[in-house]
GROMACS .gro file of C-alpha atoms in nm:
model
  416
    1UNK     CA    1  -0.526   0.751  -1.286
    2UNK     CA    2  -0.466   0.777  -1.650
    3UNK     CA    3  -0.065   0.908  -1.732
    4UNK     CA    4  -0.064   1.167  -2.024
    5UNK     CA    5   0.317   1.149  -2.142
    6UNK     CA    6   0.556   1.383  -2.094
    7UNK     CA    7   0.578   1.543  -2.449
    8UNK     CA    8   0.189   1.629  -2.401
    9UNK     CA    9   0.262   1.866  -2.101
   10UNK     CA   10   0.553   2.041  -2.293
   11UNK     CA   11   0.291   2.086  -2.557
   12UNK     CA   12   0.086   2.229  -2.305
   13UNK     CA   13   0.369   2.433  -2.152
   14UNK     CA   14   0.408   2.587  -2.505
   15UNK     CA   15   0.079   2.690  -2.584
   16UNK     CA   16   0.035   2.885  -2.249
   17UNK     CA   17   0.368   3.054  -2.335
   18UNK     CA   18   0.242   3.175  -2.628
   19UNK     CA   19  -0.112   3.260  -2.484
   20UNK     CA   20   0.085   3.493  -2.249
   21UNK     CA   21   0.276   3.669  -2.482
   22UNK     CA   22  -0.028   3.779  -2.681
   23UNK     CA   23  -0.195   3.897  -2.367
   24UNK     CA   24   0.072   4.040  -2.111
   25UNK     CA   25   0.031   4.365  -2.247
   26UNK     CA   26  -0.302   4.406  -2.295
   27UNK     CA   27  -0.408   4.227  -1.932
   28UNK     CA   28  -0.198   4.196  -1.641
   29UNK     CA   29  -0.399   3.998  -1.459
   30UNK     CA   30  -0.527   3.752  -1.723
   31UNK     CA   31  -0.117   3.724  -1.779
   32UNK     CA   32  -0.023   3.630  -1.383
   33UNK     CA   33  -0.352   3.359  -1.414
   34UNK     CA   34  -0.175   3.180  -1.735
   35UNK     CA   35   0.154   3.220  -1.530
   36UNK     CA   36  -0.039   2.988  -1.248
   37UNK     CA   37  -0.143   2.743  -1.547
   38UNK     CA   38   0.206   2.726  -1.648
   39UNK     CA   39   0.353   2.662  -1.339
   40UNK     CA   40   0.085   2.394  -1.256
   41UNK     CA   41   0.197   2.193  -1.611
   42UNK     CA   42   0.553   2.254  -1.514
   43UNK     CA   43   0.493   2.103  -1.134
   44UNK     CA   44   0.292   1.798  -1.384
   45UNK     CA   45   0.572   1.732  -1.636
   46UNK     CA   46   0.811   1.741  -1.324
   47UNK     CA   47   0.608   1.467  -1.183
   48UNK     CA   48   0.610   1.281  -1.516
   49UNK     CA   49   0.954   1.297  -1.541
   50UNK     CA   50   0.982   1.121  -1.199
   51UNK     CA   51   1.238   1.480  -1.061
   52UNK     CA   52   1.476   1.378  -1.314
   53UNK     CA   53   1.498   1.755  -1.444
   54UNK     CA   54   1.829   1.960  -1.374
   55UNK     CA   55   1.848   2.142  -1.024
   56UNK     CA   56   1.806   2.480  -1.166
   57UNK     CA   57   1.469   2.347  -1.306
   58UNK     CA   58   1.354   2.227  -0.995
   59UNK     CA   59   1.481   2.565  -0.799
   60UNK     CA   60   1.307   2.788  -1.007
   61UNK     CA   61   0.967   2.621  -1.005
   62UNK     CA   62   1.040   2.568  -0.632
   63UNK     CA   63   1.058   2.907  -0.626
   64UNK     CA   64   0.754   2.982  -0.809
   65UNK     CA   65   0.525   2.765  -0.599
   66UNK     CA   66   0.638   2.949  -0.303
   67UNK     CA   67   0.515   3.227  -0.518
   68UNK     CA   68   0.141   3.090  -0.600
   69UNK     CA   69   0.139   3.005  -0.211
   70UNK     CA   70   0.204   3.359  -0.103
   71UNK     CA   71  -0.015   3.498  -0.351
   72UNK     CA   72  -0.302   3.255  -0.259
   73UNK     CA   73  -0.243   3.344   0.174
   74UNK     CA   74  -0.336   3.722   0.061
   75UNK     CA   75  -0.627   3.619  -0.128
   76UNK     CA   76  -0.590   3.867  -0.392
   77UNK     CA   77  -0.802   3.904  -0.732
   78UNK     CA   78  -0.484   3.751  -0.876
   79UNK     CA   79  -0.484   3.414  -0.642
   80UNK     CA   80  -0.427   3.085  -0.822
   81UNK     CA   81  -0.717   2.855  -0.823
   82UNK     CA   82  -0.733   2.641  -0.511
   83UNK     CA   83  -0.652   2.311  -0.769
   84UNK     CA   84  -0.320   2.450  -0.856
   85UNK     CA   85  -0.221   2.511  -0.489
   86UNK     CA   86  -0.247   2.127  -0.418
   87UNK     CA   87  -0.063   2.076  -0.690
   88UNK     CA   88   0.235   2.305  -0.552
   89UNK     CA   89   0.208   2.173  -0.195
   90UNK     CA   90   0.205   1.816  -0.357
   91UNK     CA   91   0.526   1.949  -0.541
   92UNK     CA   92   0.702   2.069  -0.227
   93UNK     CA   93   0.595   1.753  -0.053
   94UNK     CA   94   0.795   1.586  -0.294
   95UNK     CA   95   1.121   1.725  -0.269
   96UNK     CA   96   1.106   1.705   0.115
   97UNK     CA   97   1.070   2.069   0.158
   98UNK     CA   98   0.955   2.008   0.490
   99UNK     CA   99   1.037   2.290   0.686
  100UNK     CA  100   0.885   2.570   0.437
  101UNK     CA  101   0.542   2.375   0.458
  102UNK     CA  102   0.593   2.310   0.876
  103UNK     CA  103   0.654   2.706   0.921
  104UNK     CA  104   0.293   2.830   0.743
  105UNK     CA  105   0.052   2.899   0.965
  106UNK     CA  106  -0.276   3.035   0.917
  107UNK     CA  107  -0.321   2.959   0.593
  108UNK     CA  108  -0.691   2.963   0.435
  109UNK     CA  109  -0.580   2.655   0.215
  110UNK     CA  110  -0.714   2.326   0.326
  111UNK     CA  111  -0.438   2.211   0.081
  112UNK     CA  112  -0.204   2.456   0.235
  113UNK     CA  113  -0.269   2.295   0.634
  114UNK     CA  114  -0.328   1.893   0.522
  115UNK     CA  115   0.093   1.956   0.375
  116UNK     CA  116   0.162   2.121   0.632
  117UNK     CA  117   0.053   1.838   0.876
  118UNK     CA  118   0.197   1.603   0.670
  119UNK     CA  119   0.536   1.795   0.646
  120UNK     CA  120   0.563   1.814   1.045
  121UNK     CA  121   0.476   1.434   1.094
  122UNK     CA  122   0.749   1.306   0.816
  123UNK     CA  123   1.013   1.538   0.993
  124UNK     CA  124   0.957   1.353   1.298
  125UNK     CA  125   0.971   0.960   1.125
  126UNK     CA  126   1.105   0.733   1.185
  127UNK     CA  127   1.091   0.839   1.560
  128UNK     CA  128   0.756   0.698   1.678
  129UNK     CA  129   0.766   0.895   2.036
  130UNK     CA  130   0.838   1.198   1.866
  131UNK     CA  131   0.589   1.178   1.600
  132UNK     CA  132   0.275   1.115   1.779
  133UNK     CA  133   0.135   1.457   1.811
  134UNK     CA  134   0.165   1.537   1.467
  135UNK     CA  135   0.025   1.232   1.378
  136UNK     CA  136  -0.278   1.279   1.599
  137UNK     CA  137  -0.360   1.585   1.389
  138UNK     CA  138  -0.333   1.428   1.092
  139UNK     CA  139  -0.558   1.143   1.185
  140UNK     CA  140  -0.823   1.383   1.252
  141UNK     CA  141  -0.807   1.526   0.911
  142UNK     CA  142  -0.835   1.225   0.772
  143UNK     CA  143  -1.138   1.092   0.987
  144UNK     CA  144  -1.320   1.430   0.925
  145UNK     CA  145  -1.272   1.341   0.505
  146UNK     CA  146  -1.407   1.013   0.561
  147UNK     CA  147  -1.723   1.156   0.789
  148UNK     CA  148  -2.071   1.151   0.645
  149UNK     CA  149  -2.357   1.371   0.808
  150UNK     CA  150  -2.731   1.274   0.800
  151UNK     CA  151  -2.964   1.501   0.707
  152UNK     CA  152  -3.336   1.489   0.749
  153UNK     CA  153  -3.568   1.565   0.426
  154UNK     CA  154  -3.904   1.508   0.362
  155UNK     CA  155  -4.027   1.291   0.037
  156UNK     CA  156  -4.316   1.390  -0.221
  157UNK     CA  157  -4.580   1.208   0.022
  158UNK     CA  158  -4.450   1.420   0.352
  159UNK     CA  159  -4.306   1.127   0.504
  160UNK     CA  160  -3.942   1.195   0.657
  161UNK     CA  161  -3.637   1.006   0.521
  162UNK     CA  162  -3.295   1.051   0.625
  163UNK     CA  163  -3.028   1.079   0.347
  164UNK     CA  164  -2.651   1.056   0.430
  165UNK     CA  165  -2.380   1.330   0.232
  166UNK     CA  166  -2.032   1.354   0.247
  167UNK     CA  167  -1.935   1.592   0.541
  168UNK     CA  168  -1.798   1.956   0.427
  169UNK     CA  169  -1.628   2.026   0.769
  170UNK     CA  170  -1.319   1.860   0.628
  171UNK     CA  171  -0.998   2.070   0.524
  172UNK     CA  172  -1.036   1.929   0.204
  173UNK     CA  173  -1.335   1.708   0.009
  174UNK     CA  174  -1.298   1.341  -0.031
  175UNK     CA  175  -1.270   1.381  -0.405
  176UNK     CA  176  -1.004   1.638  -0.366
  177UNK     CA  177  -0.807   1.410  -0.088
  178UNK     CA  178  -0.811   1.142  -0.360
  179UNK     CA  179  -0.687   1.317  -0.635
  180UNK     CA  180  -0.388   1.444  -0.406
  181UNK     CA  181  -0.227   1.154  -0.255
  182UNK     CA  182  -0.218   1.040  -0.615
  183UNK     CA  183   0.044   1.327  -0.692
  184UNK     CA  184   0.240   1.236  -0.373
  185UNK     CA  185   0.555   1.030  -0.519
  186UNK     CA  186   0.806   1.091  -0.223
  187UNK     CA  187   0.844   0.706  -0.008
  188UNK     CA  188   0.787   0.914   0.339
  189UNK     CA  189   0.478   1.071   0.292
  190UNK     CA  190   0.337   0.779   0.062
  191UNK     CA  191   0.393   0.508   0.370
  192UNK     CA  192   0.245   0.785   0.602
  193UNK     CA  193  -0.058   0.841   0.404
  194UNK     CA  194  -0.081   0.446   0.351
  195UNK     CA  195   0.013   0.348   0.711
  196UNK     CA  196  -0.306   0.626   0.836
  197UNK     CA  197  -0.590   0.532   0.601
  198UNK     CA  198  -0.470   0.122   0.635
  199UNK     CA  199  -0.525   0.168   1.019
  200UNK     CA  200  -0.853   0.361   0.956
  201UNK     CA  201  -1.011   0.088   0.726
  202UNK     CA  202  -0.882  -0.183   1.007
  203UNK     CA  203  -1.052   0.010   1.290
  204UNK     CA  204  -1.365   0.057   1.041
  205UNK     CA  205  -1.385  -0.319   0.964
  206UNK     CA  206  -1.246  -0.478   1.293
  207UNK     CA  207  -1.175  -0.811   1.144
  208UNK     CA  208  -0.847  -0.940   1.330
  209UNK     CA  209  -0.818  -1.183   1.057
  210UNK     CA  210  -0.797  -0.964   0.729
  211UNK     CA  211  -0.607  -0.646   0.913
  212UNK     CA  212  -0.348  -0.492   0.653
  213UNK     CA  213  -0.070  -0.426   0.744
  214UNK     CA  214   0.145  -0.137   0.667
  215UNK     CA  215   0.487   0.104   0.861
  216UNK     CA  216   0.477   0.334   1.150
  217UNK     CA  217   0.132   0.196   1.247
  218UNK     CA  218   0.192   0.190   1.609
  219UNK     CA  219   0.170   0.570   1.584
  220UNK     CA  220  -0.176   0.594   1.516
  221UNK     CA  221  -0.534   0.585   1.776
  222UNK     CA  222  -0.607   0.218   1.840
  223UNK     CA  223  -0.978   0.271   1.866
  224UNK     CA  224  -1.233   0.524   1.742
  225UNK     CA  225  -1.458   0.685   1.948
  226UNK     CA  226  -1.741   0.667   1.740
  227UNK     CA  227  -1.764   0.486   1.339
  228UNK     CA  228  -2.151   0.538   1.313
  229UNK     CA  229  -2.051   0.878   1.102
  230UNK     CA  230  -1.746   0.654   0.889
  231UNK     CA  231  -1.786   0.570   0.582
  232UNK     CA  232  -1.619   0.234   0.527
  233UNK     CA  233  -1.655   0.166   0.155
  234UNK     CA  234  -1.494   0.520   0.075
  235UNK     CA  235  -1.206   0.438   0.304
  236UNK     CA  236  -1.191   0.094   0.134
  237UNK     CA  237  -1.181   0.325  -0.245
  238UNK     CA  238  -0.898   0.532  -0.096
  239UNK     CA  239  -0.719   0.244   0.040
  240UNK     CA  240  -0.734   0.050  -0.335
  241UNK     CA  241  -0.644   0.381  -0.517
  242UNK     CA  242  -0.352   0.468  -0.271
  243UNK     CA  243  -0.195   0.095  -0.302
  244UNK     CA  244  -0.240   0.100  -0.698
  245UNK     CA  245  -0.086   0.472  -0.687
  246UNK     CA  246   0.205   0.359  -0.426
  247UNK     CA  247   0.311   0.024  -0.638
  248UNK     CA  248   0.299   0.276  -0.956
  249UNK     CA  249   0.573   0.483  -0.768
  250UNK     CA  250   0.751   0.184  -0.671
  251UNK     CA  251   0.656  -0.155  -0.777
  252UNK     CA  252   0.948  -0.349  -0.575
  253UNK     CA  253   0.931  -0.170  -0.215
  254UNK     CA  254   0.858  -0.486  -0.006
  255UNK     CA  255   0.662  -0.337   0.244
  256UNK     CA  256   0.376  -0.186   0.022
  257UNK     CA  257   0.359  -0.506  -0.202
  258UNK     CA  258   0.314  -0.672   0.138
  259UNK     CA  259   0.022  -0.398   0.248
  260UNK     CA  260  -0.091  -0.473  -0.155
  261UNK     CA  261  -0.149  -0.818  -0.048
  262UNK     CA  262  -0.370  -0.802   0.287
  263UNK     CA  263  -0.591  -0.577   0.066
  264UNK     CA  264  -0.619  -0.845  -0.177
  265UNK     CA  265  -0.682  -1.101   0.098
  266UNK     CA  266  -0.875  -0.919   0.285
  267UNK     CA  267  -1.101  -0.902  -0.017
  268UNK     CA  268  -1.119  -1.271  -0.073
  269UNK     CA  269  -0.837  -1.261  -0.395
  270UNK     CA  270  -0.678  -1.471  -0.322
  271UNK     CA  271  -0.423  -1.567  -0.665
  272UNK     CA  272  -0.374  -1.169  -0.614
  273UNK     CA  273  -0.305  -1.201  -0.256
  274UNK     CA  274  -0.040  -1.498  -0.377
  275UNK     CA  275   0.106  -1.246  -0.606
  276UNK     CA  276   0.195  -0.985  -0.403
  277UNK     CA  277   0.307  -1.215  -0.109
  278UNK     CA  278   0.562  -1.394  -0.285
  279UNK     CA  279   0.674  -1.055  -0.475
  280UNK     CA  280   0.710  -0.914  -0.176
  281UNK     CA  281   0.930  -1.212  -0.027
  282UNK     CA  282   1.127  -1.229  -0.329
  283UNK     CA  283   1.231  -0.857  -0.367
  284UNK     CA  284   1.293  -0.881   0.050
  285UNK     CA  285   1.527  -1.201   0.032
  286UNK     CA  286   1.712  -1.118  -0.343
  287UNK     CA  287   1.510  -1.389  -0.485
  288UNK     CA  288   1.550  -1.655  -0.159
  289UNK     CA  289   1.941  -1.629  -0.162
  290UNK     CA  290   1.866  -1.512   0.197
  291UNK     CA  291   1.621  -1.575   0.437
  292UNK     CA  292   1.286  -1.347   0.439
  293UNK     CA  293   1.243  -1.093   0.694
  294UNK     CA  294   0.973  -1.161   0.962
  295UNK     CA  295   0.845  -0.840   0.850
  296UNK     CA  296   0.751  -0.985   0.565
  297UNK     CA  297   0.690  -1.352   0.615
  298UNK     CA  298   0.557  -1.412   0.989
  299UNK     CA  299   0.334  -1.635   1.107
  300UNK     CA  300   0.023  -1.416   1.053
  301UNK     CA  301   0.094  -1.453   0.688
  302UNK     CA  302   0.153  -1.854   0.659
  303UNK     CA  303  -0.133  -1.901   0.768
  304UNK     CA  304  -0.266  -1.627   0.503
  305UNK     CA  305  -0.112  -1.845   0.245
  306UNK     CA  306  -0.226  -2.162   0.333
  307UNK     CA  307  -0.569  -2.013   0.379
  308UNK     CA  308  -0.558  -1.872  -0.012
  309UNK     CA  309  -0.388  -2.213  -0.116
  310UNK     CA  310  -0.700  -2.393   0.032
  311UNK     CA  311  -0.905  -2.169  -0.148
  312UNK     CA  312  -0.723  -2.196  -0.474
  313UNK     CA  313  -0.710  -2.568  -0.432
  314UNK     CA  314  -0.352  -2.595  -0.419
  315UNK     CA  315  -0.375  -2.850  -0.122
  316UNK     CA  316  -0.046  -2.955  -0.141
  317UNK     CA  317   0.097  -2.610  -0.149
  318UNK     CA  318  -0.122  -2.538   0.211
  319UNK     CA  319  -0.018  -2.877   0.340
  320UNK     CA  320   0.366  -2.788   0.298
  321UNK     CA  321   0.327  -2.456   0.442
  322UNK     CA  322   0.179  -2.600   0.746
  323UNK     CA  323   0.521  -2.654   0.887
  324UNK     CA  324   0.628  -2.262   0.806
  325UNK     CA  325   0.460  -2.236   1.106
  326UNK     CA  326   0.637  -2.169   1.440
  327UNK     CA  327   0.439  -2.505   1.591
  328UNK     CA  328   0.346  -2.702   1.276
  329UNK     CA  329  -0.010  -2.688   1.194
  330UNK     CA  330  -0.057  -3.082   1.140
  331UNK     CA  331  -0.403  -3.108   1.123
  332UNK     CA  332  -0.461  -2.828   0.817
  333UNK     CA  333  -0.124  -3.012   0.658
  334UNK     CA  334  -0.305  -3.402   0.770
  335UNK     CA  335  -0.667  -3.274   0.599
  336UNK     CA  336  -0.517  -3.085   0.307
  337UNK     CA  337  -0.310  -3.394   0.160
  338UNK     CA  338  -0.617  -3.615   0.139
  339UNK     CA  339  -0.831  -3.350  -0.066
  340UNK     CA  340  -0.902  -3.522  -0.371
  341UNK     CA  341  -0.894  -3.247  -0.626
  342UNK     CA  342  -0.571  -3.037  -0.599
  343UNK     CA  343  -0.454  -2.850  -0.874
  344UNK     CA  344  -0.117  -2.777  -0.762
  345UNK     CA  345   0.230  -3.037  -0.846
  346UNK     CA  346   0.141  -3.269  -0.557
  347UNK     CA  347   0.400  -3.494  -0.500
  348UNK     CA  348   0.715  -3.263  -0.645
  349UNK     CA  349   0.684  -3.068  -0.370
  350UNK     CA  350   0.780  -3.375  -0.100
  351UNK     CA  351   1.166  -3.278  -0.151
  352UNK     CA  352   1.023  -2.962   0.021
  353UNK     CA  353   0.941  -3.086   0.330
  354UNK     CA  354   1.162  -3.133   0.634
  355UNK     CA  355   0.896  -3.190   0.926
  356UNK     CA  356   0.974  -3.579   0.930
  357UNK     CA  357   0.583  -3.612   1.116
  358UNK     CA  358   0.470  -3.521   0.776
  359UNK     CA  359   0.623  -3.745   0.590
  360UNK     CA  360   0.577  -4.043   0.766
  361UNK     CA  361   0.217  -3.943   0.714
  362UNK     CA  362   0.233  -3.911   0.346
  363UNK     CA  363   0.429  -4.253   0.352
  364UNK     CA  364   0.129  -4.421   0.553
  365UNK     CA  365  -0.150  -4.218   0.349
  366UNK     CA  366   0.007  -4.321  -0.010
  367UNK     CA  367   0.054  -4.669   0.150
  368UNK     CA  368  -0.322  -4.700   0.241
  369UNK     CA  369  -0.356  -4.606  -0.130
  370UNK     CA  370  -0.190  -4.804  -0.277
  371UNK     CA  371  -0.026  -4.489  -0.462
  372UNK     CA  372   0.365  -4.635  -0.456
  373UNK     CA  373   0.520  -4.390  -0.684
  374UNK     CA  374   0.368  -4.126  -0.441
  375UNK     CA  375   0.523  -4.370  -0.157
  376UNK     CA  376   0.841  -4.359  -0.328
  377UNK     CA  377   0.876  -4.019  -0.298
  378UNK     CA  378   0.772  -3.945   0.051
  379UNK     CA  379   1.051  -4.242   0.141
  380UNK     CA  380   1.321  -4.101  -0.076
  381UNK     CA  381   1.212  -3.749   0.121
  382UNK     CA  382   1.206  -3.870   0.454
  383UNK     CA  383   1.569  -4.086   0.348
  384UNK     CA  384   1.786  -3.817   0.282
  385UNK     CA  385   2.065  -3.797   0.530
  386UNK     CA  386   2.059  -3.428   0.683
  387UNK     CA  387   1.691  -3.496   0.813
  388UNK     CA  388   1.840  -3.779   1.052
  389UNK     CA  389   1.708  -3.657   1.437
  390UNK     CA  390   2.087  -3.762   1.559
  391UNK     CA  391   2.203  -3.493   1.353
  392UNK     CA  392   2.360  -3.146   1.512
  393UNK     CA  393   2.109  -2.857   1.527
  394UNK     CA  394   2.322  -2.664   1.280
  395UNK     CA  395   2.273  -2.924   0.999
  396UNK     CA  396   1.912  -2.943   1.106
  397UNK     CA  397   1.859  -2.611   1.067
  398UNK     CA  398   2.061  -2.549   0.732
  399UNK     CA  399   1.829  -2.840   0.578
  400UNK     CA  400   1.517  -2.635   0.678
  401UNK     CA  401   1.621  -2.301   0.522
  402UNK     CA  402   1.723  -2.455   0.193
  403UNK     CA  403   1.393  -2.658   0.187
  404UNK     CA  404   1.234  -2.336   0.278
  405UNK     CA  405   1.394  -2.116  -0.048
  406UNK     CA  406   1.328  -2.407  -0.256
  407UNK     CA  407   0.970  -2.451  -0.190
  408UNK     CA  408   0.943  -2.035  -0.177
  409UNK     CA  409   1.105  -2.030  -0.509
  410UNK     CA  410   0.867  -2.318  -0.640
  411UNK     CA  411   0.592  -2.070  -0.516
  412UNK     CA  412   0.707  -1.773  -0.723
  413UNK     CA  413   0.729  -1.902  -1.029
  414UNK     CA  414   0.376  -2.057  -0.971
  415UNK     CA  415   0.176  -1.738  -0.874
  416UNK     CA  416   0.468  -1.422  -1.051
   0.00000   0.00000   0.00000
């Protein structure tokens, strides 16, 4: 979405000023509709300037969006244009005013209800038990924006054809749904919108191998009860535009660079999928001073990284992360260390490898070979003292994790 700078909505700001003054007394109402416009560019620079405005600021166009929602409930000739309501429920969204969007009821604002869902459901995280109900309601919103209806027509020659259209039962249109999660900027409601349409596209594709991952997903339906009327490649739109939106907001939060990721792997980008893996593991672990949380790094996504390495042709890479894995994948690490054309740094990596099965392997393989500098390395590897077997678990143990930062590290710098 493009990002007009901040200086062009106080331009904006001032020229409706001065519109109103030359019309408040001449039209009342034409005044109280530039008023609206106003407070939509105000709710827009506010956005811009990422809520760093002074607290009387924010109160008073708190205050005023309250305002444009009241005035758009009693539907008068006056009423803001439906447009500049999402923008104030986005608004209130943002500064967690929960409770004032929970509490309206029987509103005849499809903007107006989807906040309102969304208010009651992030009032209720992170307690999954207690936010199931609400998050029931919101998943049917969002599977009614996603729903496409057939509809029967009949071409120039009489023959019937069926032609699929975007179904208008939801609270809001698909274009319209778009456009607002992209004005969303507070982390609750972006990791509940991104946790619901993640586990929508999952259900949609059912592919256990490329399912994105993403928080509080255990709180959504784990099956739909009929996708025939889904329509996948929107979700998939959504899904992309959310993530790019979300990482805009907040480039280092761990747990969307790591949803960012499956996206790109499921895909098939795999250097992108790289990326935002090993972002995500650095920003987790404070660049590998500390080991990365399972959250991020679990066996699901070794093997996600070896499978990308493959596909790169970074053998060596895959053949090292083979032992990541909580029972060492030896025939992917075996297969990938005789490719012939790798385009990784080969044998630097050996120092990274602790699984002693491996490098006897590599010792035997370079052997075979005749490759001796290779052999010298694997042998220099496997002959470093805190890989001896008669060695205490603790020392074990220590010479994995700093093998493990090491080699993560190496990864960074290849694929940030």
């Amino acid at each position: 979405m493009l990002r007009l700078q901040p200086q062009m909505f106080q331009s904006a700001h001032d020229l409706l000023l001065a519109s109103d003054a030359s019309v408040k007394d001449l039209s009342y109402k034409l005044s109280k509709l530039i008023c609206w416009e106003i407070l939509q560019v105000d709710i827009q620079l506010f956005q811009q300037a990422d809520g760093f405005l002074e607290s009387s600021t924010v109160q008073d166009i708190m205050k005023r969006t309250k305002t444009c929602i009241t005035s758009f409930r009693l539907d008068s000739d006056m009423s803001p244009s439906s447009d500049i309501v999402g923008h104030c429920v986005a608004f209130l969204l943002n500064i967690k005013d929960w409770d004032y969007l929970g509490n309206l009821e029987n509103t005849n604002s499809g903007y107006v209800e989807f906040g309102r869902l969304l208010s009651l459901l992030c009032k209720e995280l992170p307690n999954m038990k207690e936010s199931r109900k609400a998050a029931r309601e919101v998943w049917e919103v969002i599977l009614q924006i996603f729903t496409t209806t057939e509809q029967q027509k009949r071409s120039s020659s009489g023959a019937p054809s069926s032609m699929k259209r975007e179904s208008n039962l939801g609270l809001i249109s698909r274009a319209h749904f778009v456009q607002f999660i992209q004005r969303i900027k507070d982390p609750v409601v972006l990791s509940a919108l991104v946790s619901c349409v993640t586990k929508l596209y999952n259900l949609l594709k059912n592919d256990l191998t490329s399912e994105i991952s993403s928080d509080y997903v255990i709180m959504w339906p784990t099956a739909l009860g009929s996708s025939s009327q889904l329509n996948l490649l929107a979700v998939s739109d959504a899904v992309t535009t959310l993530m790019q939106h979300t990482l805009c907001v907040n480039p280092t939060q761990p747990s969307w660079l790591k949803t960012q990721a499956d996206l790109h792997f499921a895909h098939a980008q795999y250097s992108g999928a790289m990326h935002c893996y090993m972002e995500a593991a650095l920003v987790a672990s404070d660049y590998f001073s500390r080991p990365v949380p399972k959250t991020i790094l679990d066996d699901q996504v070794y093997k996600r990284l070896i499978k990308s390495c493959n596909y790169l042709q970074c053998y060596t890479q895959a053949a090292v992360l083979c032992q990541f894995l909580e029972e060492v994948d030896y025939v992917t690490a075996f297969r990938s260390f005789q490719e012939k054309h790798c385009q990784d740094a080969m044998d630097a990596y050996y120092d990274c490898i602790w699984d002693v099965t491996i490098l006897e392997f590599l010792i035997n393989l370079h052997a075979k070979k005749g490759e001796l500098e290779k052999k010298q390395r694997a042998l220099h590897a496997i002959g470093q003292l805190e890989l001896n077997s008669s060695n205490s678990e603790d020392i074990l143990v220590q010479a994995k994790q700093k093998r493990m930062q090491k080699f993560l590290r190496t990864l960074a710098k290849h694929y940030l």
